[in-house]
Amino acid sequence: MTDFSGVKQPDFDTMAGKHTQAAGRLAELAQSLHRELQGAGLDTSLAARLRELAGRITTQAEDLRRRQQLVHELQRQKVSIGMSTPAGSFLEIPDGLNAAEGLLDGTLAGRAALNASRGDAKALAELEKYAPRTEDTEFVKVFLGILGAGGATRLPGSIAEQLRTASNHGDPARVSSLAAQGQRALGMLSRTLARATDPKNPAYLGAGFTKDLAKQGRAEHKSGDMKYSGYQAQALIWRAHDGEPPYSKEFMEIVGRDVIVYEQEQRKNEWAASKDWLGRAFGSPQIPILDLAGALGLGTLLRPGTQAAAPGAKGLSSVVDDLFHAAKFSREASHALLDHTPAGWEESVLDYLLTTRWGASRYLGDYAPLNAMLVTATTGQDATSQKLAAEMTKVVADEVRGAFGKGDDGNLEIRSREIFDRLAPLSYPLARAISANVDQLSRLYLNHATFGRVAPEDMSYALVLATSNDAGFEALVRAQTEHMRAALDTVPPVGLNSFNAERLGFTVAEVKGFDRNGNGWVDAADTTQFLIDRTVEEAVPFKHMVETRRQILTAQGLDDKKADESLKAMVANAIGLLPVPGAKQMGELATGAFGEMVSKGYENLSGVAYDELSRQVAQRMSEQGRSLGEGYKTSADNYLAVERLAEQVLATAMLNKGMLDGLRLKDQTFVAGNPPRLKPFAEMTSQEYSNFLEWNRAIGGSSDILNRFSTTFQSTKQVSAYLGLGIQTSRGDE
């Protein structure tokens, strides 16, 4: 234990008393000596030094009296932590009030928790008083030190057993009271366990404690006449977690991974039987290990939040689903759980969850914990997130491929509705994983590269499932819009040369590469050609997203003639307007168009994942009151909506790169001032913005570039080929 001192109590009391007496005598002596020396006309410095010594002794005496009071309070509460030695029995005395309070409250809370685990209802109410102390390091250490891994496991079991009894006796008031108390107790226990099992937290109790949790999890426990596995009880703790602080990587490595293996061991034979010919014939389900609330029919009574307000709710959850809930709050924890292959296994945990165990997830129908964890684990910009995103894409693509074929009309057809419906719950997390790695679409479809083991054909089938989800499709288009904006930001600005290169953030070597016509500087022709190249490249991922979305909606018999509302909103909110965060240069007109918004933090978004960046940009635009009005945002289909998004992005890039500087602005509705300057976009009306885009097409030169984008975007030959639908060159040929 830290910040404690070892003492013998009788000797300590004597020492504190004598120290106090000595301090008083020294103070009196210093005062008398000062009078004598001063009266004799002698140097009084000796008396001053003695007074200083008396002050130090007085301070020490006060500290000893404070510690003495703490000792007496600990004894009054019968809290004693000590040790016996050949020299006698020693007490560990806290050096500070916080440590002492942690020792006192942690001990009392630990005792209350132990009593509550034995069925003492009053003790459960007593435990609630200490919920605010879960952030205190000493409290957590003492509390869990007394409760132990066994007590922490038995407490949820006791709460669940008492709830079952109250429910069976038809006592709704008792059920409501116990449910509320139980939720708070489980939340308190979860927060303390998260701290105590995190090596980075000062309350860490060591890997031995975490291993004891796993040992207790596999053991059989009993409360009244009820027997249960420890993990069934611990799962209620994980489901009660609020994410503060998140569970650690080490917790998931020791406990989390063992939970996955434990369930597989316990259910292996049953699951195998459910998948053989007899099991399939009788529709035998793949049943997971339910947590204790599910096993006792308590529904969501012990879950915090609004779900718990409905006594008798029939919601079920498994031990593993509750673990997913705890893991979803931390990318590091999610990675520790998913990026792992247990000893003796031939598949990773991620692969296992999406294939071998998927039937168990479908049995409960609650995909929220798993999906949230998958999103956390696969949407980061780190190597492990990208690895897991690639693995998930490949696994799901292989699983869903058999659901589709070519219909009589040459379009996509759902051949196996069972396969499609079985995998549909994964559509959103899959879309988020792909959108976070949207740059991989360009690499796959333009360069015929691979993303992990994902080939272009794999990605196409993954996109079928991903784009079938409305929110997933929106995330993909938002991500690609941001990718296009970032790609166009790599285009060199007009006027770049070897003299201003360094000031603008370029190198002389880059200038030479940008100067395609060899005239010694980057002119409008150079910039235009780069814009064309990048714009055409960005049309390809858009094409795969939108055409695949059209194909799967048609295959489902859904009307795809109208644009998705999310895309219409993106067009209306001008999601493609704002400059790329951290852009190297901004043209003269661009500075005016973006007004103050450029200086309000957009540069701080640099490096954020594409889908998150897109969301933040849209949010900030809405805060400015930006809207293009009903006329411009109305789109007949998704193709037109994306083309309008592309036009906004292109117009922004042309502004940024100075391609519109120097063009005639006089008499235009979207300018103000003398000399005329482009109005900030947030101040333009919808008609003024439409006039600006029209002016850019006619005067700025965007019309030809947009035509190049549209030609590539609407050519569906490659999409059809990857989906095995034959040869199609454009939507008009269908």
XYZ file of C-alpha atoms in Angstrom, residues 104-714:
611
model
C -12.066 4.030 5.734
C -14.653 4.238 2.945
C -13.077 1.461 0.908
C -13.140 -0.859 3.895
C -16.727 -0.058 4.816
C -17.855 -0.305 1.178
C -16.016 -3.599 0.776
C -17.703 -5.004 3.859
C -21.089 -3.800 2.627
C -20.486 -5.411 -0.763
C -19.476 -8.693 0.843
C -22.602 -8.673 3.006
C -24.718 -7.795 -0.030
C -23.201 -10.729 -1.917
C -24.527 -12.935 0.890
C -28.055 -11.597 0.410
C -28.110 -8.751 2.972
C -30.585 -6.255 1.480
C -29.606 -3.464 3.897
C -25.980 -3.850 2.893
C -26.891 -3.207 -0.758
C -28.470 0.101 0.264
C -25.389 0.905 2.376
C -23.130 0.256 -0.602
C -24.869 2.964 -2.653
C -23.466 5.686 -0.386
C -19.975 5.042 -1.719
C -20.743 5.289 -5.451
C -19.146 8.785 -5.716
C -15.841 7.380 -4.412
C -15.064 5.215 -7.449
C -12.570 7.736 -8.845
C -10.441 7.649 -5.687
C -7.386 5.441 -6.075
C -7.063 4.318 -2.451
C -10.787 3.646 -2.215
C -10.714 1.391 -5.273
C -7.697 -0.532 -4.008
C -9.119 -1.136 -0.544
C -12.672 -1.788 -1.759
C -11.652 -4.455 -4.269
C -8.919 -5.737 -1.978
C -11.580 -6.622 0.575
C -14.213 -7.759 -1.931
C -11.779 -9.770 -4.034
C -12.445 -11.310 -7.428
C -14.759 -13.862 -5.795
C -16.879 -11.271 -4.031
C -17.036 -9.143 -7.175
C -18.385 -12.187 -9.012
C -20.900 -13.225 -6.357
C -22.413 -9.755 -5.830
C -24.231 -9.657 -9.225
C -25.412 -13.206 -8.585
C -26.946 -12.234 -5.267
C -28.657 -9.177 -6.763
C -30.094 -11.243 -9.623
C -31.298 -13.969 -7.232
C -33.060 -11.426 -5.011
C -34.721 -9.879 -8.062
C -35.939 -13.276 -9.234
C -37.408 -13.990 -5.799
C -39.192 -10.637 -5.649
C -40.549 -11.155 -9.157
C -41.760 -14.677 -8.382
C -43.531 -13.385 -5.277
C -45.357 -10.752 -7.312
C -43.837 -7.803 -5.453
C -43.466 -5.025 -8.073
C -42.375 -2.392 -5.536
C -39.572 -4.660 -4.335
C -38.613 -5.462 -7.924
C -38.410 -1.770 -8.833
C -36.367 -0.921 -5.733
C -33.948 -3.813 -6.189
C -33.527 -3.097 -9.905
C -32.563 0.525 -9.214
C -30.182 -0.433 -6.418
C -28.731 -3.232 -8.503
C -28.060 -0.976 -11.484
C -26.189 1.496 -9.312
C -24.215 -1.227 -7.538
C -23.230 -2.873 -10.821
C -22.233 0.469 -12.316
C -20.087 1.217 -9.278
C -18.486 -2.208 -9.450
C -17.824 -1.857 -13.176
C -16.090 1.500 -12.812
C -13.857 0.227 -10.011
C -12.980 -2.953 -11.927
C -12.067 -0.945 -15.024
C -9.608 1.103 -12.954
C -8.207 -1.817 -10.991
C -7.480 -3.863 -14.132
C -5.766 -1.101 -16.116
C -1.950 -1.024 -15.800
C -2.032 2.677 -16.703
C -4.340 3.527 -13.803
C -2.902 4.294 -10.336
C -5.578 2.003 -8.836
C -4.211 -1.008 -10.756
C -4.174 -4.134 -8.588
C -1.868 -6.161 -10.807
C -2.325 -8.865 -13.415
C -2.868 -11.405 -10.627
C -6.183 -9.794 -9.693
C -7.332 -9.785 -13.334
C -6.377 -13.450 -13.673
C -8.410 -14.189 -10.528
C -11.422 -12.631 -12.264
C -10.981 -15.088 -15.140
C -10.597 -17.963 -12.669
C -13.748 -16.947 -10.828
C -15.497 -16.485 -14.180
C -14.982 -20.116 -15.111
C -15.950 -21.378 -11.644
C -19.434 -22.426 -10.554
C -21.125 -20.239 -7.937
C -24.286 -20.510 -5.884
C -26.799 -18.065 -4.449
C -29.673 -19.640 -2.555
C -30.766 -22.606 -4.649
C -29.414 -21.049 -7.835
C -26.192 -22.173 -9.514
C -24.455 -20.155 -12.216
C -21.083 -19.693 -13.860
C -18.992 -16.757 -12.746
C -18.947 -15.238 -16.227
C -22.755 -15.170 -16.282
C -22.617 -12.922 -13.223
C -19.622 -10.835 -14.280
C -21.367 -10.147 -17.596
C -23.940 -8.035 -15.734
C -21.076 -5.849 -14.526
C -19.763 -5.343 -18.068
C -23.222 -4.495 -19.428
C -23.623 -1.842 -16.707
C -20.475 -0.022 -17.840
C -20.730 3.600 -18.946
C -17.299 3.804 -20.536
C -15.651 5.929 -17.836
C -12.971 4.800 -17.683
C -12.916 2.191 -20.467
C -11.738 -1.330 -19.822
C -8.089 -1.824 -20.666
C -6.228 -3.806 -23.263
C -4.895 -6.085 -20.509
C -8.402 -6.809 -19.233
C -9.494 -7.882 -22.703
C -6.344 -9.953 -23.185
C -6.854 -11.851 -19.915
C -10.592 -11.887 -19.259
C -12.122 -10.930 -22.605
C -10.275 -13.481 -24.695
C -10.970 -16.183 -22.113
C -14.698 -15.423 -22.245
C -14.705 -16.023 -26.025
C -12.849 -19.302 -25.640
C -14.955 -20.374 -22.646
C -18.233 -20.004 -24.515
C -16.824 -21.835 -27.542
C -15.728 -24.715 -25.302
C -19.081 -24.879 -23.512
C -21.203 -24.658 -26.651
C -19.025 -26.413 -29.243
C -20.914 -29.710 -29.333
C -24.375 -28.114 -29.189
C -23.560 -25.693 -31.991
C -22.127 -28.458 -34.122
C -25.333 -30.470 -33.628
C -27.472 -27.481 -34.603
C -25.645 -27.289 -37.941
C -25.740 -30.956 -38.939
C -28.476 -32.258 -41.240
C -30.786 -33.202 -38.384
C -30.346 -29.865 -36.631
C -31.012 -27.966 -39.850
C -34.086 -30.092 -40.558
C -35.637 -29.206 -37.204
C -34.380 -25.629 -37.159
C -32.242 -26.040 -34.060
C -30.986 -22.598 -33.018
C -27.413 -21.715 -32.107
C -27.956 -20.646 -28.513
C -25.242 -18.579 -26.776
C -24.509 -18.592 -23.042
C -27.008 -16.136 -21.599
C -25.966 -13.772 -18.869
C -27.573 -14.241 -15.473
C -30.351 -11.741 -16.136
C -31.250 -13.555 -19.333
C -31.066 -16.982 -17.719
C -33.421 -15.879 -14.918
C -35.866 -14.070 -17.189
C -35.090 -10.647 -15.709
C -34.973 -8.937 -19.088
C -33.308 -5.522 -18.930
C -34.045 -4.853 -15.261
C -30.370 -4.664 -14.353
C -29.289 -2.551 -17.325
C -28.867 1.151 -16.641
C -30.838 3.667 -18.672
C -34.340 3.839 -20.016
C -34.515 0.147 -20.927
C -34.486 -0.769 -17.257
C -37.619 1.243 -16.550
C -39.927 -1.451 -17.846
C -40.326 -4.265 -15.276
C -40.865 -7.598 -16.960
C -39.117 -6.639 -20.189
C -38.084 -9.748 -22.106
C -34.818 -8.503 -23.595
C -32.061 -11.100 -23.527
C -28.314 -10.740 -23.765
C -25.445 -13.164 -23.775
C -22.235 -13.148 -21.796
C -20.295 -12.392 -24.969
C -22.627 -9.549 -26.025
C -22.128 -7.919 -22.629
C -18.384 -8.208 -23.162
C -18.766 -6.445 -26.526
C -20.587 -3.631 -24.755
C -17.631 -3.139 -22.407
C -15.099 -3.326 -25.247
C -16.818 -0.810 -27.527
C -15.672 2.190 -25.480
C -11.986 1.688 -26.307
C -10.289 1.053 -29.630
C -7.329 -0.501 -27.835
C -9.616 -2.870 -25.920
C -11.574 -3.778 -29.055
C -8.345 -4.512 -30.896
C -7.114 -6.742 -28.065
C -10.293 -8.777 -28.335
C -10.625 -9.048 -32.126
C -7.037 -9.053 -33.388
C -6.211 -12.401 -31.827
C -6.214 -16.092 -32.698
C -6.607 -18.319 -29.608
C -4.288 -21.295 -29.159
C -5.469 -24.234 -31.229
C -7.834 -22.151 -33.364
C -7.563 -21.851 -37.137
C -9.528 -18.597 -37.316
C -9.140 -15.234 -35.636
C -11.683 -14.018 -33.102
C -13.057 -11.546 -35.668
C -13.487 -14.282 -38.283
C -15.075 -16.566 -35.657
C -17.611 -13.936 -34.609
C -18.651 -13.231 -38.200
C -18.909 -16.879 -39.255
C -18.809 -19.710 -36.712
C -20.600 -17.781 -33.947
C -22.811 -15.569 -36.124
C -25.845 -17.784 -35.545
C -25.578 -17.144 -31.799
C -25.681 -13.394 -32.411
C -28.725 -13.851 -34.622
C -30.472 -15.924 -31.945
C -30.787 -12.902 -29.657
C -31.290 -10.359 -32.415
C -29.491 -7.629 -30.452
C -26.653 -6.562 -32.730
C -25.970 -3.197 -31.090
C -23.060 -4.268 -28.811
C -21.257 -6.185 -31.570
C -21.827 -3.544 -34.228
C -20.662 -0.755 -31.936
C -17.499 -2.682 -31.103
C -16.852 -3.398 -34.799
C -17.195 0.291 -35.635
C -14.791 1.206 -32.827
C -12.266 -1.421 -33.915
C -12.280 -0.808 -37.688
C -12.632 2.944 -38.164
C -9.329 4.173 -36.767
C -6.468 5.343 -38.962
C -3.936 3.049 -37.280
C -2.511 -0.151 -38.753
C -4.545 -2.528 -36.558
C -7.841 -0.797 -37.385
C -7.041 -1.014 -41.088
C -6.051 -4.656 -40.773
C -9.320 -5.518 -39.036
C -11.312 -3.471 -41.569
C -9.704 -5.433 -44.406
C -10.309 -8.750 -42.661
C -13.940 -7.907 -41.979
C -14.467 -6.825 -45.601
C -12.992 -10.054 -46.947
C -14.898 -12.336 -44.573
C -18.260 -10.674 -45.215
C -17.660 -10.511 -48.971
C -16.988 -14.249 -49.075
C -20.083 -14.949 -46.990
C -22.472 -12.725 -48.942
C -21.267 -13.523 -52.455
C -23.516 -16.589 -52.731
C -26.622 -14.473 -52.156
C -26.426 -12.814 -55.585
C -26.497 -13.618 -59.245
C -27.405 -12.130 -62.607
C -31.104 -11.665 -63.291
C -32.877 -12.103 -66.604
C -32.726 -8.348 -67.195
C -28.950 -8.291 -66.703
C -29.123 -6.593 -63.322
C -28.273 -7.923 -59.876
C -30.624 -10.541 -58.498
C -30.933 -11.886 -54.957
C -30.622 -15.635 -55.375
C -30.632 -16.474 -51.665
C -32.693 -14.196 -49.499
C -31.692 -16.286 -46.473
C -27.996 -15.449 -46.920
C -28.694 -11.771 -47.550
C -31.012 -11.407 -44.544
C -28.604 -13.361 -42.349
C -25.775 -10.914 -43.058
C -27.825 -7.715 -43.338
C -27.194 -6.724 -39.673
C -23.504 -6.310 -40.580
C -24.221 -3.834 -43.364
C -23.736 -0.676 -41.290
C -20.478 -1.571 -39.464
C -19.142 -2.863 -42.798
C -19.999 0.451 -44.468
C -18.283 2.370 -41.666
C -15.164 0.197 -41.957
C -14.979 0.807 -45.711
C -15.689 4.532 -45.396
C -12.872 4.919 -42.863
C -10.582 3.363 -45.480
C -12.168 5.015 -48.500
C -8.764 5.665 -50.055
C -8.517 1.901 -50.592
C -11.361 2.044 -53.124
C -9.233 4.145 -55.455
C -6.296 1.790 -55.029
C -8.456 -1.248 -55.734
C -10.441 0.017 -58.697
C -7.860 2.267 -60.337
C -4.641 0.383 -59.633
C -6.006 -3.170 -59.225
C -4.239 -3.321 -55.857
C -5.361 -5.260 -52.801
C -6.529 -4.183 -49.354
C -5.177 -6.896 -47.096
C -6.604 -9.987 -48.820
C -9.434 -7.952 -50.382
C -9.371 -7.889 -54.202
C -11.549 -5.531 -56.301
C -14.152 -8.278 -56.799
C -14.349 -8.823 -53.032
C -14.866 -5.123 -52.408
C -17.678 -5.014 -54.960
C -19.654 -7.703 -53.143
C -18.904 -6.067 -49.813
C -20.280 -2.809 -51.240
C -23.513 -4.557 -52.189
C -24.171 -5.301 -48.529
C -22.747 -2.009 -47.258
C -24.770 0.198 -49.626
C -27.988 -1.676 -48.828
C -28.000 0.172 -45.516
C -29.248 3.771 -45.763
C -26.974 5.156 -43.053
C -24.082 3.086 -44.384
C -24.525 4.464 -47.890
C -24.566 7.992 -46.506
C -21.321 7.354 -44.603
C -19.663 6.037 -47.772
C -20.687 9.020 -49.908
C -19.660 11.484 -47.212
C -16.281 9.795 -46.954
C -15.719 9.808 -50.703
C -16.752 13.467 -50.908
C -14.046 14.302 -48.384
C -11.603 12.068 -50.243
C -12.300 13.949 -53.465
C -11.802 17.266 -51.730
C -8.475 16.064 -50.300
C -7.426 14.700 -53.703
C -8.129 18.009 -55.430
C -6.143 19.771 -52.733
C -3.016 18.031 -54.086
C -3.410 19.960 -57.353
C -0.780 22.737 -57.706
C -2.033 26.350 -57.540
C -1.840 28.720 -60.474
C 1.294 30.875 -60.254
C 3.472 28.354 -58.422
C 7.150 28.639 -59.412
C 10.612 27.942 -58.051
C 10.770 31.339 -56.338
C 7.555 31.087 -54.290
C 7.516 27.303 -53.863
C 8.926 27.235 -50.335
C 6.615 30.000 -49.149
C 3.606 28.109 -50.472
C 4.705 24.795 -48.954
C 6.180 23.086 -52.044
C 9.633 22.065 -53.194
C 11.428 23.117 -56.360
C 11.390 19.492 -57.511
C 7.601 19.429 -57.156
C 7.303 22.576 -59.235
C 9.203 20.925 -62.090
C 6.855 17.949 -61.952
C 3.789 20.190 -61.969
C 5.014 22.266 -64.926
C 3.723 19.994 -67.660
C 4.080 22.452 -70.533
C 7.634 23.390 -69.538
C 7.202 27.158 -69.374
C 8.895 27.434 -65.975
C 5.827 27.919 -63.791
C 2.420 26.405 -63.070
C -0.098 28.159 -65.268
C -3.845 27.695 -65.611
C -3.389 24.974 -68.228
C -1.219 22.929 -65.862
C -3.649 23.286 -62.976
C -6.615 22.454 -65.207
C -5.014 19.228 -66.398
C -4.270 18.132 -62.857
C -7.859 18.925 -61.858
C -9.150 16.818 -64.742
C -6.936 13.876 -63.800
C -7.894 13.932 -60.130
C -11.604 14.542 -60.813
C -11.856 11.601 -63.213
C -10.080 9.359 -60.696
C -12.474 10.389 -57.915
C -15.462 9.595 -60.124
C -14.558 5.898 -60.050
C -15.227 5.175 -56.330
C -18.400 7.269 -56.537
C -19.504 5.139 -59.487
C -19.042 1.895 -57.590
C -20.947 3.202 -54.564
C -23.923 4.685 -56.406
C -24.361 2.021 -59.079
C -24.014 -0.758 -56.506
C -26.617 1.002 -54.361
C -28.928 1.176 -57.382
C -28.405 -2.497 -58.119
C -29.175 -3.735 -54.599
C -32.242 -1.497 -54.226
C -33.565 -2.766 -57.549
C -32.842 -6.346 -56.533
C -34.890 -5.796 -53.377
C -37.767 -4.350 -55.371
C -37.288 -0.880 -53.890
C -37.809 2.339 -55.837
C -34.476 4.019 -56.593
C -35.861 6.815 -58.767
C -35.596 9.392 -56.009
C -32.342 10.360 -54.365
C -31.667 9.222 -50.834
C -32.766 11.912 -48.413
C -29.313 11.885 -46.857
C -27.695 12.805 -50.192
C -30.227 15.540 -50.809
C -29.407 16.952 -47.387
C -25.685 16.780 -48.160
C -26.222 18.758 -51.350
C -28.448 21.236 -49.536
C -25.886 21.721 -46.758
C -23.124 22.238 -49.311
C -20.943 19.571 -47.763
C -18.389 20.009 -50.555
C -17.997 23.743 -50.038
C -15.407 24.195 -47.365
C -11.687 24.139 -48.112
C -9.559 21.186 -47.132
C -8.182 21.614 -43.584
C -4.528 22.587 -43.729
C -4.629 23.585 -47.411
C -1.291 24.937 -48.609
C -2.681 27.901 -50.485
C -5.960 29.686 -50.913
C -6.781 31.909 -53.888
C -7.817 35.529 -53.571
C -11.488 34.841 -54.230
C -11.510 31.824 -51.942
C -10.473 33.941 -48.985
C -13.560 36.044 -49.472
C -15.885 33.137 -50.152
C -15.103 31.335 -46.931
C -15.077 34.489 -44.837
C -14.278 33.871 -41.186
C -15.006 30.152 -41.332
C -11.473 29.270 -42.379
C -10.112 30.804 -39.189
C -12.567 29.036 -36.888
C -10.863 25.740 -36.460
C -11.195 23.843 -39.726
C -7.442 23.398 -39.912
C -7.682 21.451 -36.651
C -9.708 18.760 -38.405
C -6.724 17.692 -40.482
C -5.998 13.989 -40.034
C -9.493 13.078 -38.843
C -11.057 9.989 -40.434
C -12.988 10.878 -43.587
C -16.468 10.026 -42.336
C -15.942 11.896 -39.058
C -14.469 14.906 -40.876
C -17.479 14.945 -43.180
C -19.869 14.839 -40.239
C -18.140 17.721 -38.497
C -18.048 19.822 -41.640
C -21.762 19.276 -42.227
C -22.484 20.181 -38.613
C -20.494 23.400 -38.786
C -22.144 24.344 -42.060
C -25.581 23.877 -40.523
C -24.533 26.086 -37.613
C -23.860 28.827 -40.161
C -27.399 28.463 -41.479
C -26.176 27.347 -44.911
C -28.817 25.987 -47.293
C -29.134 25.854 -51.047
C -32.905 26.003 -50.940
C -35.528 23.655 -52.295
C -34.823 24.303 -55.947
C -31.172 23.310 -56.023
C -31.309 20.433 -53.560
C -34.085 18.541 -55.387
C -32.451 15.617 -57.151
C -34.103 13.015 -59.330
C -31.753 10.247 -58.271
C -28.506 9.524 -56.470
C -26.475 10.069 -59.624
C -27.605 13.656 -59.946
C -27.104 14.254 -56.227
C -23.493 13.042 -56.380
C -22.811 15.090 -59.513
C -23.980 18.182 -57.663
C -21.745 17.296 -54.730
C -18.834 16.902 -57.162
C -19.599 20.307 -58.654
C -19.424 21.911 -55.220
C -16.110 20.207 -54.468
C -14.664 21.205 -57.835
C -15.770 24.819 -57.461
C -14.082 24.927 -54.056
C -10.854 23.517 -55.484
C -10.843 26.027 -58.355
C -11.295 28.824 -55.834
C -8.516 27.477 -53.615
C -6.069 27.115 -56.496
C -6.593 30.662 -57.788
C -8.164 29.578 -61.087
C -11.008 32.077 -60.686
C -8.841 35.019 -59.619
C -8.826 37.829 -62.166
C -12.057 36.764 -63.871
C -14.795 39.347 -64.423
C -17.050 39.669 -61.377
C -18.823 42.920 -62.214
C -22.621 42.856 -62.097
C -22.762 39.368 -60.573
C -25.304 38.723 -57.812
C -22.865 36.742 -55.677
C -20.323 39.537 -55.177
C -20.165 42.588 -52.952
C -17.928 45.612 -52.397
C -15.787 47.787 -54.612
C -13.688 46.340 -56.090
C -16.135 43.403 -56.212
C -15.338 40.438 -54.007
C -17.008 37.045 -53.746
C -19.478 36.996 -50.865
C -18.846 34.492 -48.070
C -20.803 31.357 -48.943
C -22.630 31.464 -45.623
C -24.059 34.858 -46.639
C -25.180 33.882 -50.135
C -28.796 33.076 -50.836
C -29.535 29.781 -52.557
C -30.090 31.629 -55.838
C -26.827 33.548 -55.501
C -24.940 30.321 -54.917
C -26.593 28.720 -57.935
C -25.594 31.779 -59.967
C -22.015 31.367 -58.768
C -21.904 27.741 -59.918
C -23.403 28.713 -63.272
C -20.803 31.482 -63.635
C -18.043 29.017 -62.801
C -19.257 26.632 -65.489
C -19.465 29.364 -68.113
C -16.515 31.586 -67.200
C -14.344 29.598 -64.823
C -14.034 26.517 -67.016
C -15.606 23.887 -64.747
C -18.059 22.676 -67.395
C -15.528 20.553 -69.286
C -14.111 19.035 -66.099
C -17.609 18.169 -64.856
C -18.399 16.510 -68.182
C -15.296 14.335 -67.739
C -16.466 13.433 -64.240
C -19.973 12.588 -65.439
C -18.752 10.409 -68.311
C -16.626 8.298 -65.972
C -19.175 8.318 -63.179
C -22.037 7.030 -65.315
